[in-house]
Short mmCIF file of C-alpha atoms and ligand atoms in Angstrom, two decimals:
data_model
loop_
_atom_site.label_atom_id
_atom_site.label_comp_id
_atom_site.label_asym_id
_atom_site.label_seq_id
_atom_site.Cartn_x
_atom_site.Cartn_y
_atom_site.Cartn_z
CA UNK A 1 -2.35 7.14 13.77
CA UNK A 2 -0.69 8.68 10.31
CA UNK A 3 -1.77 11.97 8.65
CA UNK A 4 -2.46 10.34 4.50
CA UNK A 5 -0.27 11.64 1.26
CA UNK A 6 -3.11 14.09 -0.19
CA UNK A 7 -1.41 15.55 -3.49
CA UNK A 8 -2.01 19.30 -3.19
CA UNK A 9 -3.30 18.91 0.25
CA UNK A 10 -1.20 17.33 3.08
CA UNK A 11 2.15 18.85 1.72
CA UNK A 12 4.98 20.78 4.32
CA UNK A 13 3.08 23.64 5.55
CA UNK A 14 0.06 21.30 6.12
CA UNK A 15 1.59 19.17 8.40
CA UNK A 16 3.81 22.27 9.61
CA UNK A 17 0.34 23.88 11.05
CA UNK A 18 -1.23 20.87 12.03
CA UNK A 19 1.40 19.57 14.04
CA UNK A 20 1.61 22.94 16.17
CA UNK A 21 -1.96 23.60 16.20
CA UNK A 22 -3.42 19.97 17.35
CA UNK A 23 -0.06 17.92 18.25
CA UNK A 24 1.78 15.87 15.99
CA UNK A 25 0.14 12.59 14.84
CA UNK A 26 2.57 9.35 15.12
CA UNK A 27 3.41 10.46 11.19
CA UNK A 28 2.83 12.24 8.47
CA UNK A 29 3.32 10.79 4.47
CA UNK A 30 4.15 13.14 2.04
CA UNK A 31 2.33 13.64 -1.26
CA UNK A 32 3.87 11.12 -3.85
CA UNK A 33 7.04 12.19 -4.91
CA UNK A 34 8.70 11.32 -8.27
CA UNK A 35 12.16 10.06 -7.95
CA UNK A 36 14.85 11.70 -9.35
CA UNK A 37 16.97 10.19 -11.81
CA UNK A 38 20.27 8.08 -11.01
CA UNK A 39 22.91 10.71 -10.25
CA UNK A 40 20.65 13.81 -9.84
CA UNK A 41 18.92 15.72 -7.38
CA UNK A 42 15.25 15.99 -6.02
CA UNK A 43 13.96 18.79 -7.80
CA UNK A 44 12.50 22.19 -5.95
CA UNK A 45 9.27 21.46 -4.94
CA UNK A 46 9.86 17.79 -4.15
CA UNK A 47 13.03 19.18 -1.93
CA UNK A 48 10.51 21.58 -0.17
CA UNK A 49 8.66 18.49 0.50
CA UNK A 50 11.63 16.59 1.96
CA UNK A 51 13.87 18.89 3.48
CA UNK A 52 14.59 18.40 7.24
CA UNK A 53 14.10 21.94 8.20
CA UNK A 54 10.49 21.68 6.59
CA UNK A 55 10.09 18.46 8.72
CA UNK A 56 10.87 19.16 11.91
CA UNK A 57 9.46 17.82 15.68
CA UNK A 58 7.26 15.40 13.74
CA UNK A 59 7.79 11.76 12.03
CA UNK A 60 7.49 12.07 8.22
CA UNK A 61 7.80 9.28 5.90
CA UNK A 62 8.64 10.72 2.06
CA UNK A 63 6.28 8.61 -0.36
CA UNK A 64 7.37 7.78 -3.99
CA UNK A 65 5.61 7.41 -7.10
CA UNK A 66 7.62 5.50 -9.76
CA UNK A 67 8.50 1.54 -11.25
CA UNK A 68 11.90 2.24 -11.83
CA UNK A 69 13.62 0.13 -9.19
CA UNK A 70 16.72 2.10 -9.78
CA UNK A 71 15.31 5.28 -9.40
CA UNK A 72 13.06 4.05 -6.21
CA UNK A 73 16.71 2.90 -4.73
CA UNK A 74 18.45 5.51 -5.88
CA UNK A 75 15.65 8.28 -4.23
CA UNK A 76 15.96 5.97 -1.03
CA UNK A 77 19.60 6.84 -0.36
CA UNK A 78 19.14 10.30 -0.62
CA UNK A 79 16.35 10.04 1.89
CA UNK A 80 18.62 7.74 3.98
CA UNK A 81 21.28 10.85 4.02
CA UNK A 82 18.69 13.55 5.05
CA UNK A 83 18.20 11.36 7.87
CA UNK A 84 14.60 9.61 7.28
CA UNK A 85 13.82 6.15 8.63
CA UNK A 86 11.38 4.18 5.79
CA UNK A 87 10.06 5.24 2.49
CA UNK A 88 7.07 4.25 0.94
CA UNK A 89 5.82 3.33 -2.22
CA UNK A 90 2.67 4.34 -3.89
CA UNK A 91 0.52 1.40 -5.28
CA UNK A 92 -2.59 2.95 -4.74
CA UNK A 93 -2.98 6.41 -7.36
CA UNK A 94 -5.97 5.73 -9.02
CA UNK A 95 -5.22 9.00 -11.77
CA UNK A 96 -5.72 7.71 -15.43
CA UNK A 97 -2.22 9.24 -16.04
CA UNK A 98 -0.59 7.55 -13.87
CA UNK A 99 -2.28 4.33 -14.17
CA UNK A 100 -1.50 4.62 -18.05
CA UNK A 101 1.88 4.62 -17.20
CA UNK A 102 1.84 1.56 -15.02
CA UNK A 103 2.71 3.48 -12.27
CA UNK A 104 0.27 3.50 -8.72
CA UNK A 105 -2.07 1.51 -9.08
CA UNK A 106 -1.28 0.76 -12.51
CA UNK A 107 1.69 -1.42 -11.38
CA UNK A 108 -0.97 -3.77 -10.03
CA UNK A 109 -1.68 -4.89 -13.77
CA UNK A 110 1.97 -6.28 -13.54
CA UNK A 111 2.30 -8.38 -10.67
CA UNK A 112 5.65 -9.68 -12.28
CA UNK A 113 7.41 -6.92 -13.00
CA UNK A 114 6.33 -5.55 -9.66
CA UNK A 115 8.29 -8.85 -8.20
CA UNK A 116 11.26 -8.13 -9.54
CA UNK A 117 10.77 -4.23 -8.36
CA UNK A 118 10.09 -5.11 -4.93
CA UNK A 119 12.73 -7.68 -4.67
CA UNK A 120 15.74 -5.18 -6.02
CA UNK A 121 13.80 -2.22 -3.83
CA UNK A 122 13.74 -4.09 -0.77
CA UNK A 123 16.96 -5.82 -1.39
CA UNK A 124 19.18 -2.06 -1.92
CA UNK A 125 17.18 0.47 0.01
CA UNK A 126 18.81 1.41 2.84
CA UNK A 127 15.49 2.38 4.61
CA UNK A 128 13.07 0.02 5.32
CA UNK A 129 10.41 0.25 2.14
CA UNK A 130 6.61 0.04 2.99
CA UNK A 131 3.96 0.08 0.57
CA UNK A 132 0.41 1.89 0.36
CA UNK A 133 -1.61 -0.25 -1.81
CA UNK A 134 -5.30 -0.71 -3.39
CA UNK A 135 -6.37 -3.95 -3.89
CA UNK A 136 -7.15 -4.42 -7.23
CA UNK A 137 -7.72 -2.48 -10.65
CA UNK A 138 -11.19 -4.07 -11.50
CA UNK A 139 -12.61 -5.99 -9.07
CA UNK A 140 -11.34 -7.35 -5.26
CA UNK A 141 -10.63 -11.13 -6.71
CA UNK A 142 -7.29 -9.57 -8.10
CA UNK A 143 -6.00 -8.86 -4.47
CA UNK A 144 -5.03 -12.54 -3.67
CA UNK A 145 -2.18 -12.76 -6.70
CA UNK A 146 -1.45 -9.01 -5.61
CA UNK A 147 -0.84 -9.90 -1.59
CA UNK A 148 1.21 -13.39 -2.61
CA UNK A 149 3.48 -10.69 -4.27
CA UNK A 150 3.82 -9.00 -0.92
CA UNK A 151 4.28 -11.88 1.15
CA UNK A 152 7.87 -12.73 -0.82
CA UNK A 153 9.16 -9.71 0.38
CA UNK A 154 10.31 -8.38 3.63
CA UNK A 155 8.26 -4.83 3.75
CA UNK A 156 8.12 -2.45 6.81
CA UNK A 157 4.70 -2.32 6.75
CA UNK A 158 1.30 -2.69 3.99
CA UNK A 159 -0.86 0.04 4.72
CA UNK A 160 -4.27 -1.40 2.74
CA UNK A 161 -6.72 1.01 1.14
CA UNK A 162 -9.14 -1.51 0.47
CA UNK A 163 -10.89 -0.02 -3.14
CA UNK A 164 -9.99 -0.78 -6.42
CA UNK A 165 -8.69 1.43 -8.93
CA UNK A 166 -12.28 1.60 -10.91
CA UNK A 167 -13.49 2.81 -7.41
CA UNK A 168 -11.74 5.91 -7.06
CA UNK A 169 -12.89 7.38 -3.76
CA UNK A 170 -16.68 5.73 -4.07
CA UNK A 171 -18.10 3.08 -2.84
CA UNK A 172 -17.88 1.20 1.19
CA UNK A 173 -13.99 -0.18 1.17
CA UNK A 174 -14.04 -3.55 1.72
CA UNK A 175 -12.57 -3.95 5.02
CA UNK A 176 -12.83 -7.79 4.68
CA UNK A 177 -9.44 -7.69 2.59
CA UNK A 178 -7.88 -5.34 5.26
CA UNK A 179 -8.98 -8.24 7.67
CA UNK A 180 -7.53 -10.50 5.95
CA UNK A 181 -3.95 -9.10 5.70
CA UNK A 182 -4.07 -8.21 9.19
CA UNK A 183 -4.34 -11.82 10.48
CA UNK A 184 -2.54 -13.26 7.45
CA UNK A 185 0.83 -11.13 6.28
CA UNK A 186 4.63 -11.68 7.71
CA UNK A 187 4.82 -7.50 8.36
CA UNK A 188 2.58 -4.44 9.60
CA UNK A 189 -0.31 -3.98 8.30
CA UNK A 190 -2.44 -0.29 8.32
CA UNK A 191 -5.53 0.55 7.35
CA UNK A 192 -6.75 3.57 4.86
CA UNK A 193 -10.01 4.35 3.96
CA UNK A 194 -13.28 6.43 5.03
CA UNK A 195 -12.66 6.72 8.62
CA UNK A 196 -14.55 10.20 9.05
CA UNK A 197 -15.50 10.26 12.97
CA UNK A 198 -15.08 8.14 16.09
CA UNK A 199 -17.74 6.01 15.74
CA UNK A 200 -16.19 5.42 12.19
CA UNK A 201 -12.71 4.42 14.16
CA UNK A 202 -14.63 2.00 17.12
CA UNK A 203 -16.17 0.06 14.56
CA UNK A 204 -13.27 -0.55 12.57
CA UNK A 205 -11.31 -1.49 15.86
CA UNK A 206 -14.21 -3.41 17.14
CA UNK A 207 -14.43 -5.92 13.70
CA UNK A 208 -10.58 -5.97 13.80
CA UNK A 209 -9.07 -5.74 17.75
CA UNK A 210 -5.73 -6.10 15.87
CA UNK A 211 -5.74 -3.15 14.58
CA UNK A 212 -2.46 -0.79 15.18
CA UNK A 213 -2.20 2.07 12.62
CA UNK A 214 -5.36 3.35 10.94
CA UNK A 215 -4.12 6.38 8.10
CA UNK A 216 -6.48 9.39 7.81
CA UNK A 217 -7.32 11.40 5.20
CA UNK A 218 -10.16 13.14 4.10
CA UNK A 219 -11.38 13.03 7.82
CA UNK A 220 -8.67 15.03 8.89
CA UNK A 221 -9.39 17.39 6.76
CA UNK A 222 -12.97 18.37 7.32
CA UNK A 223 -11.96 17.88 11.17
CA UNK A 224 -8.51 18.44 11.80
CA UNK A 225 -8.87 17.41 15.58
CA UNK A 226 -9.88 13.73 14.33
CA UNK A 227 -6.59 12.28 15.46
CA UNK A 228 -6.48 14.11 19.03
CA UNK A 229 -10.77 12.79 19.43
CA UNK A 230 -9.72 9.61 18.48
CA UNK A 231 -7.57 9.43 21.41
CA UNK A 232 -10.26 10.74 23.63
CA UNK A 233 -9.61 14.40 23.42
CA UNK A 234 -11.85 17.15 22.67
CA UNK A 235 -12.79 17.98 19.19
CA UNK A 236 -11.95 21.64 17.86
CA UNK A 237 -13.20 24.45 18.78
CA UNK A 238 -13.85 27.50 17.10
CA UNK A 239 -10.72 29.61 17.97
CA UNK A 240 -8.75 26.54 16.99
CA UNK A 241 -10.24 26.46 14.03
CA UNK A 242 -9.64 29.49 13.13
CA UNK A 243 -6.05 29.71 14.26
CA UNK A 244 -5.35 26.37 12.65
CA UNK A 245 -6.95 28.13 9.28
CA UNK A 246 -5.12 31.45 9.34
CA UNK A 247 -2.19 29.85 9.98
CA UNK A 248 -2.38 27.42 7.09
CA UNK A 249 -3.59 31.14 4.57
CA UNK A 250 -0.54 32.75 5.99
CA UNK A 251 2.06 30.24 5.46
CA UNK A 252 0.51 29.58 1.92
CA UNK A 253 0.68 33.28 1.53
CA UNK A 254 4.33 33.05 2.51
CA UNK A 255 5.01 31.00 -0.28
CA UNK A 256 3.05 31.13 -3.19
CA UNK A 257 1.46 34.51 -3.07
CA UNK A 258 -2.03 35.13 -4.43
CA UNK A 259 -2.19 31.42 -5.57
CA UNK A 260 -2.85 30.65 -1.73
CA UNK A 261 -6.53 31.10 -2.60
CA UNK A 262 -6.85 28.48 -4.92
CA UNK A 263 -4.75 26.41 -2.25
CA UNK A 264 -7.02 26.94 0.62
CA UNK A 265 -9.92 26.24 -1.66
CA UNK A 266 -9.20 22.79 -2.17
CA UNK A 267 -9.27 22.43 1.59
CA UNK A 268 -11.93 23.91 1.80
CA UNK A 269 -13.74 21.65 -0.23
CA UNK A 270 -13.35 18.80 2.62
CA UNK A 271 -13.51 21.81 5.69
CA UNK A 272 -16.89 23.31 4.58
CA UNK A 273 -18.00 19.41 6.86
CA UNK A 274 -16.92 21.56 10.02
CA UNK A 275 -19.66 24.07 9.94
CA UNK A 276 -23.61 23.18 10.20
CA UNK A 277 -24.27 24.65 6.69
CA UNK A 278 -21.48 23.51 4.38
CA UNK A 279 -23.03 24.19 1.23
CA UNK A 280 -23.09 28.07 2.35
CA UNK A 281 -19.63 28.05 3.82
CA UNK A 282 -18.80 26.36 0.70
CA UNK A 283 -20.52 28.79 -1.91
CA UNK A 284 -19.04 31.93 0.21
CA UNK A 285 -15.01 30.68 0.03
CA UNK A 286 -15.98 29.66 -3.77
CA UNK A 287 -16.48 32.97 -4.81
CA UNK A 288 -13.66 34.87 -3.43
CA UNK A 289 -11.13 35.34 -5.84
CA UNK A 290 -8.27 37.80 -4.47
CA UNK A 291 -6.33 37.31 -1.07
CA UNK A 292 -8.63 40.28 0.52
CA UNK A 293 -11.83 39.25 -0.74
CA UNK A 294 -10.78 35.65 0.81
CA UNK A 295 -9.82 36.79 4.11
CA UNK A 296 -13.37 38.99 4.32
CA UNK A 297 -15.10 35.75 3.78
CA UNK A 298 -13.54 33.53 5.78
CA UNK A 299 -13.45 36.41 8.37
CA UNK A 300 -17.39 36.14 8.06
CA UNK A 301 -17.39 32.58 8.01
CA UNK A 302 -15.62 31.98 11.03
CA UNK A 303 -17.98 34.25 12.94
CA UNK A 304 -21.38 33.50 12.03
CA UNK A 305 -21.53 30.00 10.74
CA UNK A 306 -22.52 27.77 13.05
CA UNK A 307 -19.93 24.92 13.29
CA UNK A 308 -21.76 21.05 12.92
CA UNK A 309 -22.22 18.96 16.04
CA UNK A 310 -19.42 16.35 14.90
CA UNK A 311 -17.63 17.42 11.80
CA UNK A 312 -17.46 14.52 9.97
CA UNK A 313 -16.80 14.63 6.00
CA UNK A 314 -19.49 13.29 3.79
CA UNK A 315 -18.55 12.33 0.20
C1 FMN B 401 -6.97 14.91 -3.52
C2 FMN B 401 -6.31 13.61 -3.10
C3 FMN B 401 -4.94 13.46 -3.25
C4 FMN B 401 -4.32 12.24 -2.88
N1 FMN B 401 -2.96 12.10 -3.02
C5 FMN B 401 -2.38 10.92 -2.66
C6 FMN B 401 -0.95 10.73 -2.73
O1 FMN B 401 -0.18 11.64 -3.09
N2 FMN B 401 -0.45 9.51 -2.37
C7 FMN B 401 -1.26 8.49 -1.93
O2 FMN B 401 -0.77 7.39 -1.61
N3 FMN B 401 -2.59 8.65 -1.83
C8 FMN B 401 -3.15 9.83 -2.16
N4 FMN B 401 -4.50 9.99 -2.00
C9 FMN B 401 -5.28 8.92 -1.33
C10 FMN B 401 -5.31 9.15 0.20
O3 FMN B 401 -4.01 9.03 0.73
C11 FMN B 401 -6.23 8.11 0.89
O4 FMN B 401 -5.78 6.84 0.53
C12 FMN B 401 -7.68 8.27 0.46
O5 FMN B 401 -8.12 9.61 0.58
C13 FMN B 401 -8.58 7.36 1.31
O6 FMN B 401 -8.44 7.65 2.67
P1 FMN B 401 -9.57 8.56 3.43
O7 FMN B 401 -10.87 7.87 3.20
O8 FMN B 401 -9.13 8.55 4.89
O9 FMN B 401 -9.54 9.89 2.81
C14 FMN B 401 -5.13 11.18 -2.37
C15 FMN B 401 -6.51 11.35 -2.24
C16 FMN B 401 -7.10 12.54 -2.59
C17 FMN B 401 -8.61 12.68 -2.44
#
C-alpha cells in the first residue's frame, strides 16, 4: 500500500506527519519533480522534496515529470547517490500545461518518441524506473498501442490509473484495463484510482485476487487512517485527528509562515469527508484567513463537529 504524488498535497512534511502519526505505509511518491538539467543541481524546493533527512524511517520513491531522456537519466543518478532505490515517471498529469508540452499524459500522444525515451531511461538509470500511467488521452481504445510500448521494456513496476486524460478525476476508472495488465504484463503492476473506504479496497481485491499494491490518494486524505483500516486496524479517532492536523499546521507553519493557511486549506478540501457535516467544516476553515483566526476554527471544529461514521471522500 503507497501514499499517491498529490502536487501541493503529499509533499515532505505530509508524509513526515503521517508516517509518525498512523505508521508508515510500504511508500510514499513524491509530487512530480522536474529534472534538473545535465550538469546541475535539483533546485530548492525539489531538494526539500528529496533530501534524505526529509525522508527518513519511511520508503520514498522521488517521481519525475519530464521527456527528456537525458535529463530523466541524468535526475536518476543523483537520486541513485542520495541513496534511493527506483524512480518513477509521470505519464499520468492530466494539467493542460503539461499535456501541451507533451509531458504526463501528454507523452501518451507519442507512443514513439516515448519508445525511444523508455528504452535510453531504462537502459542508463541506475535505479530501477517505474511508471505511473493513464490509459489514454481520449478514449480507453488508445491503451493497447500505449501498454505494447510498456511491454518492450524492462520497468520496475506500472502502477495503472485507469482514466483518460479527458477524464480528469471524473468518471468510474475502468478497472477492466487494470485487469488486464495485471494478468498480462512481464513486471508489477499497481493500481490507482478512487479507492475511498474498505469496502472500496475488498471489491477491488475481490474482481482482481492478484492484486499486490493498490496507491491511495484522495482517500487518504479525507481519512488518513485508510491504509492502517485497510489492514484491519481501527480507523481514527478524534485525538488522532487532531494531533495528526496540528502537527501537519505546525510543521507548515515552520516553513512557510502565514502561507500555511492556504496549505492546510487545500487539505482541507478532501478532510472536511471526516466530519458528519462537511459542508460546515468546510465553510468554517474557508473563511479563516490569518494563522489565529485558523487555529480558532479548527480549534472549534475539532470539538463540536461530529466526525462521519466512515470517512470516506466523495467527489
Ligand atoms: C491535487 C492533485 C495533485 C496531484 N499530483 C500528482 C502528481 O504530482 N503526480 C502524479 O503522478 N499524480 C498526481 N495526482 C494524481 C494522484 O496521484 C492519483 O493518481 C489520483 O488522485 C487518483 O487516485 P485517487 O482516486 O486514489 O485519489 C494528483 C491528483 C490531485 C487531485
Amino acid at each position: 500500500m503507497s501514499l499517491a504524488p498529490m502536487e501541493g498535497l503529499t509533499g515532505h512534511l505530509f508524509r513526515q506527519v503521517h508516517a509518525t502519526c498512523f505508521g508508515a505505509l510500504d511508500r510514499y511518491y513524491t509530487p512530480f519533480l522536474a529534472p534538473p538539467r545535465q550538469g546541475s543541481s535539483f533546485g530548492k524546493k525539489a531538494w526539500r522534496e528529496i533530501d534524505p533527512e526529509n525522508n527518513r524511517g519511511f520508503d520514498v520513491v522521488p517521481q519525475l515529470l519530464t521527456k527528456n531522456a537525458d535529463e530523466f537519466v541524468w535526475a536518476a543518478c543523483l537520486l541513485a547517490d542520495l541513496g534511493y532505490r527506483e524512480v518513477n515517471l509521470n505519464l499520468g498529469c492530466p494539467s493542460g500545461t503539461v499535456v501541451a508540452k507533451g509531458k504526463g499524459s501528454g507523452f501518451l500522444r507519442s507512443l514513439d518518441e516515448l519508445d525511444v525515451f523508455l528504452g535510453k531511461a531504462c537502459d542508463k538509470s541506475p535505479l530501477p524506473v517505474s511508471v505511473k500511467t493513464r490509459i489514454g488521452i481520449q478514449d480507453d481504445a488508445e491503451y493497447e498501442a500505449i501498454l505494447a510500448v510498456y511491454r518492450k521494456h524492462s520497468l520496475a513496476e506500472l502502477i495503472v490509473h485507469p482514466r483518460v486524460q479527458k477524464d480528469r478525476y471524473q468518471g468510474v476508472p475502468r478497472q477492466e484495463a487494470y485487469g488486464e495488465t495485471l494478468t498480462t504484463a512481464p513486471f508489477p503492476v499497481a493500481y490507482n484510482g478512487d479507492i475511498f473506504c474498505v469496502d472500496d479496497y475488498k471489491a477491488l481485491v475481490e474482481t482482481y485476487p492478484a492484486t499486490r499494491h493498490v496507491m491511495l490518494g484522495r482517500g487518504m486524505l479525507a481519512n488518513p487512517a485508510l491504509g492502517r483500516m485497510l489492514r484491519g486496524g481501527a480507523s481514527a479517532t478524534r485525538a488522532e485527528l487532531e494531533d495528526f492536523h496540528n502537527r501537519l499546521f505546525e510543521a507548515y507553519v515552520a516553513e512557510i509562515g502565514g502561507n500555511a493557511v492556504f496549505r492546510m486549506k487545500e487539505w482541507w478540501f478532501y478532510a472536511q469527508h471526516a466530519f458528519a457535516n462537511p459542508r460546515t467544516v468546510h465553510r468554517a476553515v474557508r473563511k479563516a484567513r490569518k494563522i489565529d483566526e485558523y487555529r480558532a476554527a479548527v480549534t472549534r471544529i475539532f470539538h463540536t463537529e461530529a466526525l462521519a461514521r466512515t470517512a470516506c471522500f466523495s467527489a
